[in-house]
Coordinates of C-alpha atoms and ligand atoms in Angstrom, one line a residue:
M1 CA -7.0 17.6 -42.1
L2 CA -9.2 14.5 -42.5
V3 CA -6.1 12.4 -43.5
L4 CA -4.1 13.8 -40.6
I5 CA -6.9 13.2 -38.0
A6 CA -7.5 9.7 -39.4
A7 CA -3.8 8.8 -39.2
S8 CA -3.5 10.1 -35.7
L9 CA -6.6 8.1 -34.6
A10 CA -5.4 5.0 -36.4
L11 CA -2.0 5.1 -34.7
F12 CA -3.7 5.6 -31.4
W13 CA -6.1 2.7 -32.0
W14 CA -3.4 0.4 -33.4
R15 CA -1.7 0.3 -30.0
F16 CA -4.7 0.9 -27.8
R17 CA -6.6 -2.1 -29.2
K18 CA -3.7 -4.4 -28.3
V19 CA -3.9 -3.2 -24.7
L20 CA -7.6 -3.7 -24.6
F21 CA -7.2 -7.1 -26.2
I22 CA -4.7 -8.1 -23.4
I23 CA -7.0 -6.8 -20.6
R24 CA -10.1 -8.4 -22.0
G25 CA -8.3 -11.7 -22.8
S26 CA -7.1 -12.0 -19.2
R27 CA -8.9 -14.0 -16.6
P28 CA -12.0 -12.4 -15.1
T29 CA -11.2 -11.2 -11.6
P30 CA -12.9 -13.8 -9.3
D31 CA -13.3 -11.7 -6.1
F32 CA -14.5 -8.6 -7.9
E33 CA -17.8 -6.8 -7.6
V34 CA -18.4 -3.2 -8.6
A35 CA -21.0 -2.7 -5.8
P36 CA -21.1 -0.9 -3.5
W37 CA -20.7 2.1 -5.7
G38 CA -20.4 4.7 -2.9
P39 CA -16.8 4.1 -1.9
R40 CA -15.8 3.9 -5.5
I41 CA -17.4 7.2 -6.4
R42 CA -15.8 8.8 -3.3
D43 CA -12.3 7.5 -4.2
F44 CA -12.8 8.5 -7.8
L45 CA -13.8 12.1 -6.8
W46 CA -10.9 12.4 -4.3
E47 CA -8.1 10.6 -6.2
V48 CA -8.9 11.5 -9.8
A49 CA -11.2 14.6 -9.9
A50 CA -9.6 16.4 -7.0
Q51 CA -6.2 14.8 -7.4
G52 CA -6.2 14.7 -3.6
K53 CA -3.8 11.8 -3.1
V54 CA -1.2 13.1 -5.5
I55 CA -1.2 16.6 -3.9
R56 CA -1.3 15.3 -0.3
Q57 CA 1.6 12.9 -0.6
R58 CA 3.9 15.2 -2.8
P59 CA 2.5 18.7 -2.4
L60 CA 4.6 20.6 -5.0
P61 CA 4.9 18.1 -7.9
G62 CA 1.4 16.9 -7.0
L63 CA 0.0 20.4 -7.4
A64 CA 1.8 20.8 -10.7
H65 CA 0.4 17.5 -11.9
A66 CA -3.1 18.5 -10.8
F67 CA -2.9 21.7 -12.7
V68 CA -1.9 19.8 -15.9
F69 CA -4.8 17.4 -15.3
W70 CA -7.4 20.1 -14.6
G71 CA -6.1 22.1 -17.5
F72 CA -6.6 19.1 -19.8
C73 CA -10.1 18.8 -18.6
A74 CA -10.7 22.5 -19.2
F75 CA -9.1 22.2 -22.7
A76 CA -11.4 19.3 -23.8
L77 CA -14.1 21.7 -25.2
I78 CA -11.5 24.0 -26.8
T79 CA -9.8 21.1 -28.5
G80 CA -13.1 19.8 -29.9
N81 CA -13.9 23.3 -31.1
H82 CA -10.4 23.7 -32.6
L83 CA -10.7 20.6 -34.7
A84 CA -14.3 21.4 -35.7
S85 CA -13.1 24.9 -36.9
A86 CA -11.1 23.1 -39.6
F87 CA -14.3 22.0 -41.2
G88 CA -16.2 25.3 -40.6
A89 CA -18.2 23.7 -37.7
R90 CA -16.8 25.8 -34.8
F91 CA -19.3 25.9 -31.9
L92 CA -17.5 28.3 -29.7
S93 CA -16.8 31.8 -30.8
P94 CA -14.6 34.4 -29.0
A95 CA -17.3 36.9 -30.0
G96 CA -20.1 35.1 -28.2
G97 CA -20.8 35.7 -24.5
F98 CA -20.0 32.2 -23.2
G99 CA -17.2 31.8 -25.8
R100 CA -15.5 35.0 -24.6
F101 CA -15.7 33.8 -21.0
Y102 CA -14.5 30.3 -21.8
F103 CA -11.6 31.3 -24.0
T104 CA -10.3 33.6 -21.3
F105 CA -10.9 31.0 -18.6
V106 CA -8.9 28.4 -20.5
A107 CA -6.2 30.9 -21.2
L108 CA -5.6 31.1 -17.4
W109 CA -5.4 27.3 -17.3
A110 CA -3.0 27.4 -20.2
V111 CA -0.6 29.6 -18.2
A112 CA -0.9 27.3 -15.2
V113 CA -0.3 24.2 -17.3
A114 CA 2.7 25.7 -19.1
I115 CA 4.3 26.7 -15.8
S116 CA 3.5 23.3 -14.2
I117 CA 4.8 21.2 -17.1
A118 CA 8.0 23.3 -17.2
G119 CA 8.4 22.7 -13.4
L120 CA 7.8 18.9 -13.9
F121 CA 10.3 18.9 -16.7
V122 CA 13.0 20.5 -14.5
R123 CA 12.2 18.0 -11.7
R124 CA 12.4 15.0 -14.1
F125 CA 15.5 16.1 -16.1
V126 CA 17.5 18.4 -13.8
V127 CA 16.6 17.5 -10.2
R128 CA 16.1 13.8 -11.1
P129 CA 15.0 12.0 -7.9
K130 CA 16.6 8.6 -8.1
W131 CA 13.3 6.7 -7.8
L132 CA 12.1 8.1 -11.1
G133 CA 14.6 5.7 -12.8
P134 CA 16.6 6.4 -15.9
V135 CA 16.0 9.5 -18.0
S136 CA 13.1 9.0 -20.3
P137 CA 13.3 10.9 -23.6
E138 CA 9.7 10.2 -24.4
S139 CA 8.6 12.0 -21.2
G140 CA 10.7 15.0 -22.3
F141 CA 9.0 15.0 -25.7
I142 CA 5.5 14.7 -24.3
A143 CA 6.3 17.6 -21.9
F144 CA 7.5 19.6 -24.9
L145 CA 4.3 18.9 -26.8
I146 CA 2.1 19.9 -23.9
F147 CA 4.1 23.1 -23.5
V148 CA 3.8 23.8 -27.3
L149 CA 0.0 23.2 -27.0
M150 CA -0.3 25.8 -24.3
V151 CA 1.9 28.4 -25.8
T152 CA 0.3 28.2 -29.2
Y153 CA -3.1 28.5 -27.7
L154 CA -2.1 31.7 -25.9
A155 CA -0.2 33.0 -28.9
G156 CA -3.3 32.3 -31.1
M157 CA -5.4 34.6 -28.9
G158 CA -3.3 37.6 -29.7
V159 CA -3.2 37.3 -33.5
A160 CA -5.7 37.5 -36.3
E161 CA -6.7 34.0 -37.4
D162 CA -6.2 34.5 -41.1
S163 CA -2.8 36.3 -40.7
L164 CA 0.4 34.4 -41.3
A165 CA 1.2 34.2 -37.6
G166 CA -2.4 33.1 -36.9
K167 CA -2.1 30.3 -39.4
A168 CA 1.3 29.3 -38.1
T169 CA 0.1 29.0 -34.5
W170 CA -3.1 27.2 -35.6
W171 CA -1.1 24.6 -37.5
T172 CA 1.5 24.2 -34.8
H173 CA -1.2 23.7 -32.2
T174 CA -3.0 21.2 -34.5
L175 CA 0.1 19.2 -35.3
A176 CA 1.2 19.0 -31.7
L177 CA -2.3 17.7 -30.9
L178 CA -2.2 15.1 -33.6
I179 CA 1.2 13.9 -32.6
F180 CA 0.3 13.8 -28.9
L181 CA -2.7 11.5 -29.4
P182 CA -1.0 8.4 -30.8
L183 CA 1.9 8.8 -28.3
I184 CA -0.6 8.2 -25.4
P185 CA -1.0 4.4 -25.7
H186 CA 2.6 3.9 -26.8
T187 CA 4.0 5.5 -23.7
K188 CA 3.4 5.6 -19.9
H189 CA 0.9 8.4 -20.7
L190 CA -1.5 5.6 -21.3
H191 CA -2.4 6.4 -17.7
L192 CA -4.3 9.4 -19.0
V193 CA -6.9 7.0 -20.5
L194 CA -6.7 4.0 -18.1
S195 CA -6.0 5.4 -14.6
P196 CA -9.4 6.9 -14.0
V197 CA -10.9 3.5 -14.8
T198 CA -8.2 1.7 -12.7
V199 CA -8.9 3.9 -9.7
F200 CA -12.6 3.4 -10.0
L201 CA -12.3 -0.4 -10.4
K202 CA -9.6 -1.2 -7.9
R203 CA -10.2 -4.2 -5.6
E204 CA -12.0 -3.3 -2.4
G205 CA -9.8 -3.0 0.8
F206 CA -6.2 -2.0 1.4
S207 CA -3.5 -4.6 0.6
R208 CA -6.2 -7.2 0.7
I209 CA -5.2 -10.7 -0.5
P210 CA -7.8 -12.1 -2.8
P211 CA -9.2 -15.5 -1.9
L212 CA -8.2 -18.3 -4.3
A213 CA -10.9 -19.2 -6.7
G214 CA -11.2 -23.0 -6.2
D215 CA -8.8 -25.9 -6.2
E216 CA -7.3 -25.0 -9.6
D217 CA -6.3 -21.5 -8.4
F218 CA -2.7 -21.4 -7.0
G219 CA -2.1 -17.7 -7.3
L220 CA -0.1 -15.9 -10.0
D221 CA 1.9 -18.7 -11.5
T222 CA 1.6 -18.2 -15.3
G223 CA 0.0 -15.6 -17.5
K224 CA -3.3 -17.6 -17.3
D225 CA -3.6 -16.5 -13.7
V226 CA -3.3 -12.8 -14.4
T227 CA -6.7 -11.2 -13.9
R228 CA -8.2 -8.3 -15.8
I229 CA -7.7 -6.0 -12.9
D230 CA -4.1 -7.0 -12.6
A231 CA -3.6 -6.4 -16.4
M232 CA -5.3 -3.1 -16.3
Q233 CA -3.3 -2.0 -13.3
A234 CA 0.0 -3.1 -15.0
F235 CA -0.8 -0.9 -18.1
S236 CA -1.8 2.1 -15.9
C237 CA 1.5 2.5 -14.2
V238 CA 2.8 6.0 -14.8
E239 CA 6.3 5.1 -13.6
C240 CA 6.3 7.9 -11.1
G241 CA 8.4 5.9 -8.6
R242 CA 6.3 6.9 -5.6
C243 CA 6.1 3.2 -4.6
T244 CA 9.9 2.9 -5.0
E245 CA 10.5 6.0 -2.9
H246 CA 8.7 4.5 0.0
C247 CA 9.7 0.8 -0.3
P248 CA 11.9 -0.3 2.7
A249 CA 13.4 -3.1 0.6
Y250 CA 14.4 -0.9 -2.2
N251 CA 15.7 1.7 0.1
T252 CA 18.0 -0.7 1.9
G253 CA 19.6 -2.2 -1.2
K254 CA 17.5 -5.2 -1.9
V255 CA 16.6 -6.3 -5.4
L256 CA 12.9 -5.5 -5.0
N257 CA 11.5 -2.4 -6.6
P258 CA 7.7 -2.4 -6.5
K259 CA 7.5 -0.4 -9.7
E260 CA 9.6 -3.0 -11.5
I261 CA 7.2 -5.7 -10.3
V262 CA 4.3 -3.8 -11.9
L263 CA 6.3 -3.1 -15.1
G264 CA 7.4 -6.7 -15.1
V265 CA 3.8 -7.9 -15.4
R266 CA 3.3 -5.3 -18.2
S267 CA 6.4 -6.5 -20.1
Y268 CA 5.3 -10.1 -19.7
L269 CA 1.8 -9.3 -21.1
N270 CA 3.4 -7.3 -23.9
E271 CA 5.7 -10.2 -24.9
F272 CA 3.3 -13.1 -24.4
G273 CA -0.2 -11.6 -24.6
P274 CA -3.0 -12.7 -22.3
A275 CA -3.5 -16.1 -20.7
H276 CA 0.0 -17.5 -21.8
E277 CA 1.4 -20.5 -20.1
A278 CA 4.9 -19.1 -19.5
A279 CA 5.9 -18.7 -15.8
L280 CA 5.5 -15.1 -14.5
L281 CA 8.6 -15.4 -12.3
G282 CA 11.8 -15.4 -14.4
K283 CA 12.6 -13.2 -17.3
H284 CA 10.4 -10.3 -16.4
I285 CA 10.0 -10.6 -12.6
S286 CA 12.6 -11.7 -10.2
E287 CA 11.6 -14.4 -7.6
E288 CA 14.1 -13.0 -5.2
A289 CA 12.5 -9.6 -5.4
A290 CA 9.0 -11.0 -4.8
F291 CA 10.3 -12.7 -1.6
Q292 CA 12.0 -9.6 -0.3
C293 CA 8.7 -7.7 0.3
T294 CA 7.8 -6.9 3.9
T295 CA 4.1 -6.3 2.9
C296 CA 4.4 -2.9 4.6
G297 CA 1.9 -1.5 2.1
G298 CA 3.9 1.7 1.5
C299 CA 3.8 1.2 -2.2
E300 CA 0.1 0.6 -2.5
F301 CA -0.7 3.5 -0.1
Q302 CA 1.3 5.9 -2.3
C303 CA 0.3 4.8 -5.8
P304 CA -1.6 7.6 -7.4
V305 CA -3.3 5.5 -10.1
G306 CA -4.8 2.8 -7.9
I307 CA -2.3 0.0 -8.4
Q308 CA -2.5 -2.7 -5.8
H309 CA 0.9 -4.2 -5.4
L310 CA 0.2 -6.6 -2.6
P311 CA -2.3 -8.8 -4.4
M312 CA 0.3 -8.9 -7.2
I313 CA 3.4 -9.6 -5.0
I314 CA 1.7 -12.1 -2.7
G315 CA 0.0 -13.6 -5.8
L316 CA 3.4 -14.3 -7.2
R317 CA 4.6 -15.8 -4.0
R318 CA 1.5 -18.0 -3.9
G319 CA 2.1 -19.0 -7.5
A320 CA 5.6 -20.2 -6.5
V321 CA 4.9 -21.8 -3.1
N322 CA 1.5 -23.3 -3.8
T323 CA 2.8 -25.1 -6.9
G324 CA 6.0 -26.1 -5.1
K325 CA 8.3 -24.3 -7.6
W326 CA 9.9 -21.9 -5.1
E327 CA 13.3 -21.9 -3.7
D328 CA 13.3 -23.9 -0.4
E329 CA 15.0 -21.0 1.4
Y330 CA 11.8 -19.0 1.3
G331 CA 10.0 -20.1 4.5
T332 CA 10.6 -23.9 4.7
K333 CA 11.6 -23.7 8.4
L334 CA 8.6 -21.5 9.2
F335 CA 6.2 -23.8 7.4
L336 CA 7.6 -26.8 9.2
N337 CA 7.2 -25.0 12.6
L338 CA 3.6 -24.3 11.8
E339 CA 2.9 -27.8 10.7
R340 CA 4.6 -29.5 13.7
N341 CA 4.0 -27.1 16.5
G342 CA 1.3 -24.8 15.3
N343 CA 3.3 -21.6 16.0
A344 CA 5.8 -19.6 14.0
L345 CA 8.6 -19.8 16.5
G346 CA 8.8 -23.6 16.7
F347 CA 8.2 -24.0 20.5
A348 CA 6.2 -26.8 22.0
A349 CA 2.6 -25.7 22.9
S350 CA 3.3 -26.8 26.5
E351 CA 5.6 -23.7 26.8
R352 CA 2.6 -21.5 26.3
Q353 CA 0.7 -23.4 28.9
K354 CA 3.5 -23.0 31.4
F355 CA 3.6 -19.2 30.8
I356 CA -0.1 -18.9 31.4
E357 CA 0.0 -20.9 34.6
K358 CA 3.1 -19.3 36.0
N359 CA 1.6 -15.8 35.5
A360 CA -1.9 -16.8 36.6
L361 CA -3.5 -15.5 33.5
P362 CA -7.2 -16.3 33.7
L363 CA -8.7 -18.7 31.1
Y364 CA -11.5 -17.4 28.9
D365 CA -14.8 -18.9 30.0
G366 CA -17.3 -16.7 28.1
T367 CA -18.1 -14.5 31.1
Q368 CA -15.2 -12.0 30.6
E369 CA -15.4 -8.9 28.5
Y370 CA -12.4 -9.7 26.3
C371 CA -10.7 -12.8 25.0
L372 CA -7.0 -11.8 25.1
W373 CA -5.4 -13.3 22.0
L374 CA -1.7 -13.9 22.8
G375 CA -0.4 -14.7 19.3
C376 CA 3.0 -16.4 18.7
M377 CA 5.0 -13.5 20.1
G378 CA 2.8 -13.0 23.2
S379 CA 2.9 -16.8 23.8
Y380 CA 6.6 -17.7 23.3
D381 CA 8.8 -14.6 22.8
P382 CA 10.2 -13.3 26.1
Q383 CA 9.7 -9.6 25.1
G384 CA 6.2 -10.4 23.7
R385 CA 5.3 -12.0 26.9
E386 CA 6.4 -8.9 28.8
I387 CA 4.0 -6.9 26.7
V388 CA 1.1 -9.3 27.4
L389 CA 1.8 -9.2 31.2
A390 CA 1.9 -5.4 31.1
L391 CA -1.4 -5.3 29.3
A392 CA -2.9 -7.8 31.7
R393 CA -1.7 -5.6 34.6
V394 CA -3.4 -2.5 33.1
L395 CA -6.6 -4.3 32.4
R396 CA -6.7 -5.7 35.9
H397 CA -6.0 -2.3 37.4
M398 CA -8.8 -0.8 35.3
G399 CA -11.3 -3.5 36.2
V400 CA -11.5 -4.8 32.6
T401 CA -12.2 -8.6 32.7
F402 CA -10.4 -10.8 30.2
G403 CA -9.3 -14.4 29.7
V404 CA -6.9 -16.2 27.4
L405 CA -7.6 -19.3 25.4
R406 CA -6.3 -22.7 26.6
K407 CA -5.0 -23.4 23.1
E408 CA -4.0 -21.1 20.3
K409 CA -2.2 -21.6 17.0
C410 CA -0.5 -19.0 14.9
T411 CA -3.1 -16.9 13.0
G412 CA -1.3 -18.0 9.8
D413 CA -0.2 -14.4 9.0
P414 CA 3.4 -15.2 7.9
A415 CA 2.4 -18.3 5.9
R416 CA -0.4 -16.4 4.2
R417 CA 1.9 -13.6 3.2
L418 CA 4.7 -15.9 2.1
G419 CA 2.2 -17.6 -0.2
N420 CA 1.5 -20.9 1.5
D421 CA -2.3 -21.1 1.5
L422 CA -2.3 -24.7 2.8
A423 CA -0.3 -23.9 5.9
F424 CA -2.4 -20.8 6.4
S425 CA -5.8 -22.5 6.1
Q426 CA -4.7 -25.3 8.4
V427 CA -3.9 -23.1 11.4
A428 CA -6.6 -20.6 10.6
E429 CA -9.4 -23.2 10.5
A430 CA -8.1 -24.9 13.7
N431 CA -8.2 -21.5 15.5
I432 CA -11.7 -20.7 14.2
E433 CA -13.0 -23.9 15.6
T434 CA -11.4 -23.2 19.0
L435 CA -12.8 -19.7 19.1
R436 CA -16.3 -20.8 18.1
G437 CA -16.1 -23.7 20.6
A438 CA -15.2 -21.1 23.3
K439 CA -18.0 -18.9 22.2
V440 CA -15.7 -15.9 22.0
G441 CA -17.2 -12.5 21.7
K442 CA -14.8 -9.5 21.7
M443 CA -11.1 -10.0 21.3
V444 CA -8.1 -7.9 21.9
S445 CA -4.5 -8.5 20.8
I446 CA -1.1 -6.8 21.3
C447 CA -0.2 -7.7 17.7
P448 CA -1.4 -5.7 14.7
H449 CA -0.6 -8.7 12.4
C450 CA -2.9 -11.0 14.4
V451 CA -5.6 -8.3 14.4
R452 CA -5.4 -8.0 10.6
T453 CA -5.3 -11.7 9.9
I454 CA -8.2 -12.6 12.3
G455 CA -10.3 -9.6 11.4
T456 CA -9.8 -9.7 7.6
D457 CA -8.0 -12.7 6.2
W458 CA -10.1 -15.3 8.2
R459 CA -13.3 -13.9 6.7
E460 CA -12.8 -16.1 3.7
F461 CA -13.4 -19.1 6.0
G462 CA -16.7 -17.5 7.1
A463 CA -15.3 -16.1 10.4
S464 CA -16.3 -12.7 11.6
F465 CA -14.7 -12.2 15.0
E466 CA -14.7 -8.8 16.6
I467 CA -11.1 -8.0 17.4
E468 CA -9.2 -4.8 18.2
H469 CA -5.7 -3.8 18.9
H470 CA -4.7 -3.0 22.5
S471 CA -4.0 0.6 21.5
E472 CA -7.7 1.1 20.7
L473 CA -8.8 -0.4 24.1
L474 CA -6.1 1.5 26.0
A475 CA -7.0 4.7 24.3
R476 CA -10.5 4.4 25.6
L477 CA -9.2 3.6 29.1
E478 CA -6.6 6.4 29.1
P479 CA -8.8 9.2 30.5
R480 CA -9.5 7.0 33.6
L481 CA -5.8 6.1 34.2
P482 CA -4.1 7.6 37.2
A483 CA -2.0 10.6 36.3
A484 CA 1.6 9.7 35.3
E485 CA 4.7 11.3 36.8
A486 CA 5.2 15.0 36.2
S487 CA 8.6 14.4 34.5
R488 CA 7.9 12.5 31.3
P489 CA 10.6 11.2 29.1
T490 CA 10.6 12.3 25.5
T491 CA 9.1 9.4 23.4
V492 CA 9.2 8.8 19.7
Y493 CA 6.3 6.5 18.6
H494 CA 6.9 4.2 15.7
D495 CA 3.7 3.5 13.6
P496 CA 3.6 -0.2 12.8
C497 CA 2.6 -0.8 9.2
Y498 CA -0.2 -3.2 10.1
L499 CA -1.7 -0.7 12.6
G500 CA -1.2 2.5 10.7
R501 CA -1.6 2.0 6.9
Y502 CA -3.5 -1.2 7.3
R503 CA -5.9 -0.2 10.0
N504 CA -5.7 3.6 9.9
I505 CA -4.9 3.8 13.7
Y506 CA -2.6 6.7 14.3
E507 CA -4.1 8.7 17.2
E508 CA -4.9 6.0 19.7
P509 CA -1.4 4.7 20.4
R510 CA -0.2 8.3 20.5
A511 CA -2.8 9.2 23.1
V512 CA -1.7 6.2 25.2
A513 CA 2.0 7.0 24.7
A514 CA 1.4 10.6 25.6
H515 CA 0.0 9.5 29.0
A516 CA 3.5 8.5 30.1
G517 CA 5.8 10.5 27.8
T518 CA 6.3 13.7 25.9
L519 CA 5.9 12.8 22.2
V520 CA 8.3 13.8 19.4
E521 CA 7.8 12.6 15.8
A522 CA 10.1 10.7 13.6
P523 CA 10.8 12.3 10.2
R524 CA 8.8 9.4 8.6
A525 CA 5.6 9.0 10.7
R526 CA 2.0 8.0 10.4
E527 CA 1.0 6.8 6.9
R528 CA 4.6 7.4 5.8
S529 CA 6.1 5.4 8.5
F530 CA 9.1 3.2 7.5
C531 CA 8.8 -0.5 8.1
C532 CA 10.7 -2.4 10.9
G533 CA 11.5 -5.1 8.4
A534 CA 9.6 -8.0 10.0
G535 CA 6.3 -8.2 8.0
G536 CA 5.4 -10.5 5.2
G537 CA 7.3 -13.4 6.8
Q538 CA 10.6 -11.6 6.6
M539 CA 11.1 -12.0 10.3
F540 CA 11.4 -15.8 9.6
L541 CA 13.5 -15.5 6.4
G542 CA 16.3 -13.3 7.5
E543 CA 17.6 -10.5 5.2
E544 CA 20.4 -11.4 3.0
K545 CA 21.1 -8.4 0.9
G546 CA 21.9 -4.7 1.6
K547 CA 21.5 -2.9 4.8
R548 CA 19.0 -4.2 7.3
V549 CA 15.6 -2.5 7.3
N550 CA 15.4 -2.5 11.1
V551 CA 18.8 -0.8 11.4
T552 CA 17.7 2.0 9.0
R553 CA 14.6 2.6 11.0
V554 CA 16.3 2.5 14.4
E555 CA 18.9 5.0 13.2
E556 CA 16.0 7.4 12.3
L557 CA 14.3 6.9 15.6
V558 CA 17.5 7.2 17.7
G559 CA 18.2 10.4 15.6
T560 CA 15.2 12.1 17.1
G561 CA 17.1 12.1 20.5
A562 CA 14.1 10.6 22.3
E563 CA 14.7 8.9 25.6
V564 CA 12.1 6.2 24.8
I565 CA 11.2 4.4 21.5
G566 CA 7.5 3.5 21.7
T567 CA 6.1 0.6 19.8
A568 CA 2.7 -1.1 19.5
C569 CA 3.7 -4.4 17.8
P570 CA 5.8 -7.2 19.2
F571 CA 7.5 -7.8 15.8
C572 CA 8.6 -4.1 15.7
Q573 CA 9.9 -4.4 19.2
T574 CA 12.0 -7.5 18.4
M575 CA 13.4 -6.0 15.3
F576 CA 14.3 -2.8 17.1
R577 CA 15.9 -4.6 20.0
D578 CA 18.2 -6.4 17.5
A579 CA 19.1 -3.2 15.8
L580 CA 19.6 -1.0 18.8
G581 CA 22.8 -2.8 19.8
V582 CA 24.2 -2.2 16.3
V583 CA 23.2 1.5 16.1
T584 CA 24.2 3.0 19.4
Q585 CA 26.2 2.3 22.6
S586 CA 23.7 4.1 24.8
P587 CA 20.3 3.0 23.5
P588 CA 17.1 4.7 24.5
K589 CA 14.5 2.6 26.3
L590 CA 12.3 0.4 24.1
L591 CA 8.8 0.0 25.4
D592 CA 5.4 -1.1 24.1
I593 CA 2.6 1.4 24.8
A594 CA 1.2 -1.2 27.3
Q595 CA 4.5 -1.3 29.1
M596 CA 4.5 2.5 29.3
V597 CA 1.1 2.6 30.9
A598 CA 1.8 -0.3 33.2
A599 CA 5.0 1.5 34.4
S600 CA 2.9 4.6 35.3
L601 CA 0.6 2.5 37.6
P602 CA 1.1 2.4 41.4
A603 CA 3.2 -0.6 42.4
E604 CA 1.2 -3.7 43.1
V605 CA 1.1 -4.9 46.7
P606 CA 2.1 -8.5 46.7
K607 CA -0.5 -10.8 48.2
T608 CA 0.4 -12.2 51.6
P609 CA -0.2 -15.9 51.9
S610 CA -3.2 -16.7 54.1
Ligands
SF4_701 S1 4.8 -3.7 0.5 FE1 6.5 -2.5 1.3 S2 8.3 -3.8 1.1 FE2 6.7 -4.7 -0.3 S3 7.1 -3.8 -2.3 FE3 5.6 -2.5 -1.2 S4 6.8 -0.9 -0.3 FE4 8.2 -2.5 -0.8
SF4_702 S1 3.1 1.5 -9.4 FE1 2.0 3.4 -8.9 S2 3.5 4.5 -7.6 FE2 4.6 2.8 -8.6 S3 5.6 3.8 -10.3 FE3 3.7 2.9 -11.0 S4 2.1 4.6 -10.8 FE4 3.9 5.2 -9.6

């Protein structure tokens, strides 16, 4: 027994120490602090101990997985006792009071684990959802070992220990255990050991882009740039494919598969070890894939082991763009627009000025309640301008004072997410100076991307502006709005990624949309909402491969039969407008929530000239 246990532990350690060596040899994570502990403990209890995320997002397989996990926890004492019994050092006896209870308690878990693992086996090898990837014989073998462990435990309870059957079950159980242990670090079951730590130590914030650590930091260019958190996350991937299942790029035939990005980092580290100088993009990770991401956050939201894809994917883009190694097709035109005109659409700033004057939008002078941030879409895009004017009309009607800035540049969102930190910092810092000069207090914007970038990304320049999305403001005003018409069109509301998953705002826009319409839900809604395809700079790149993301989403929204498609993001609206013509001959109305509310107001009486 000693030899067998030693061999099993040695094989475990032989591989596990290599993984530890790679993680410890990687760069310390510059933006990382363990404190505050509260949210980490809360996430650990919910995601690991309670398996809340796994169950909530995939109830049936999630519950099966949770039973296996909880069963393993219950079995820890029994396993220790089992191995100790080989040396006459058993500390739990079925004859004792606690022992009798505990053996029976664990027997119930053994039944639950055996049924669950059999169910998971059927799902993986018979049902075979496509995002699980190719059939994995190692998964089948591990499932078999777990099943054997449970069955032999149950069988051992019904036979005398020193009988032939008793000895056979004891040895089968022991051998299954000793084979299982070294397989853990050699397979994706390494997550059993790593993922509780990964979940506890994940970076703070959702899809947060870490600030660069000084002038020598360009993002994820070579293995030297991979941080310990990145390495630990790469080795924690359980290859469940939840990220793949929800990825709009993968689901529309692009090269990108978020799971493969994570596994690509793992393969790179396995081949080269930590802190190697070879480029990350290339053999193990495709550059094309990295630039197909819409930054929708679906992958990161779904991952059950705390892997944060966005810092990885945007880190890879940064590594390519900041070092000038990327293909010119990825954003050159956008970057030039930002540099020359200060906005993503490439218009002269005077066009914005004309729009403000023509529509008599008041200028912000510090006395108004809100600074209305227009953003590139609200300043230059005809449809975006309509949304701004609708919001302005509602605010005026409700007596909410606001003003717009004389000058605005792009927040830098698309440049930031395409990996161009220089272009991002130039526009962001210019805007921060303008806002500080105008002594801006509260801000509101029609664009969730602007809200995210101003409220979160700009913090690394020391800015802390109070900004909210117009759905939040309108939801507060909604109870005071005049009653809408009795006959309300059916309306399907599309959750924009940067408002839903990024900001956790789901109810407010629905409350506003429900004021003017009767809500129906799309099959993928709220935190599972499917991207419109514009984010992460994709709006300015143009999709080349596969089916268009916006067409896929619009087909789903049109399929609900709603008379109105409701949006709360000017990017979504533009993407849907483009797709509606392709999808249907008789498109439903496409309205932002501000336009819905504005349409329900009494008609404005034109002012008569004095
Ligand atoms: S952020 Fe969205 S588009 Fe990008 S990899 Fe994740 S799921 Fe796919
Ligand atoms: S990255 Fe997360 S969600 Fe994707 S396959 Fe790995 S464990 Fe599953």
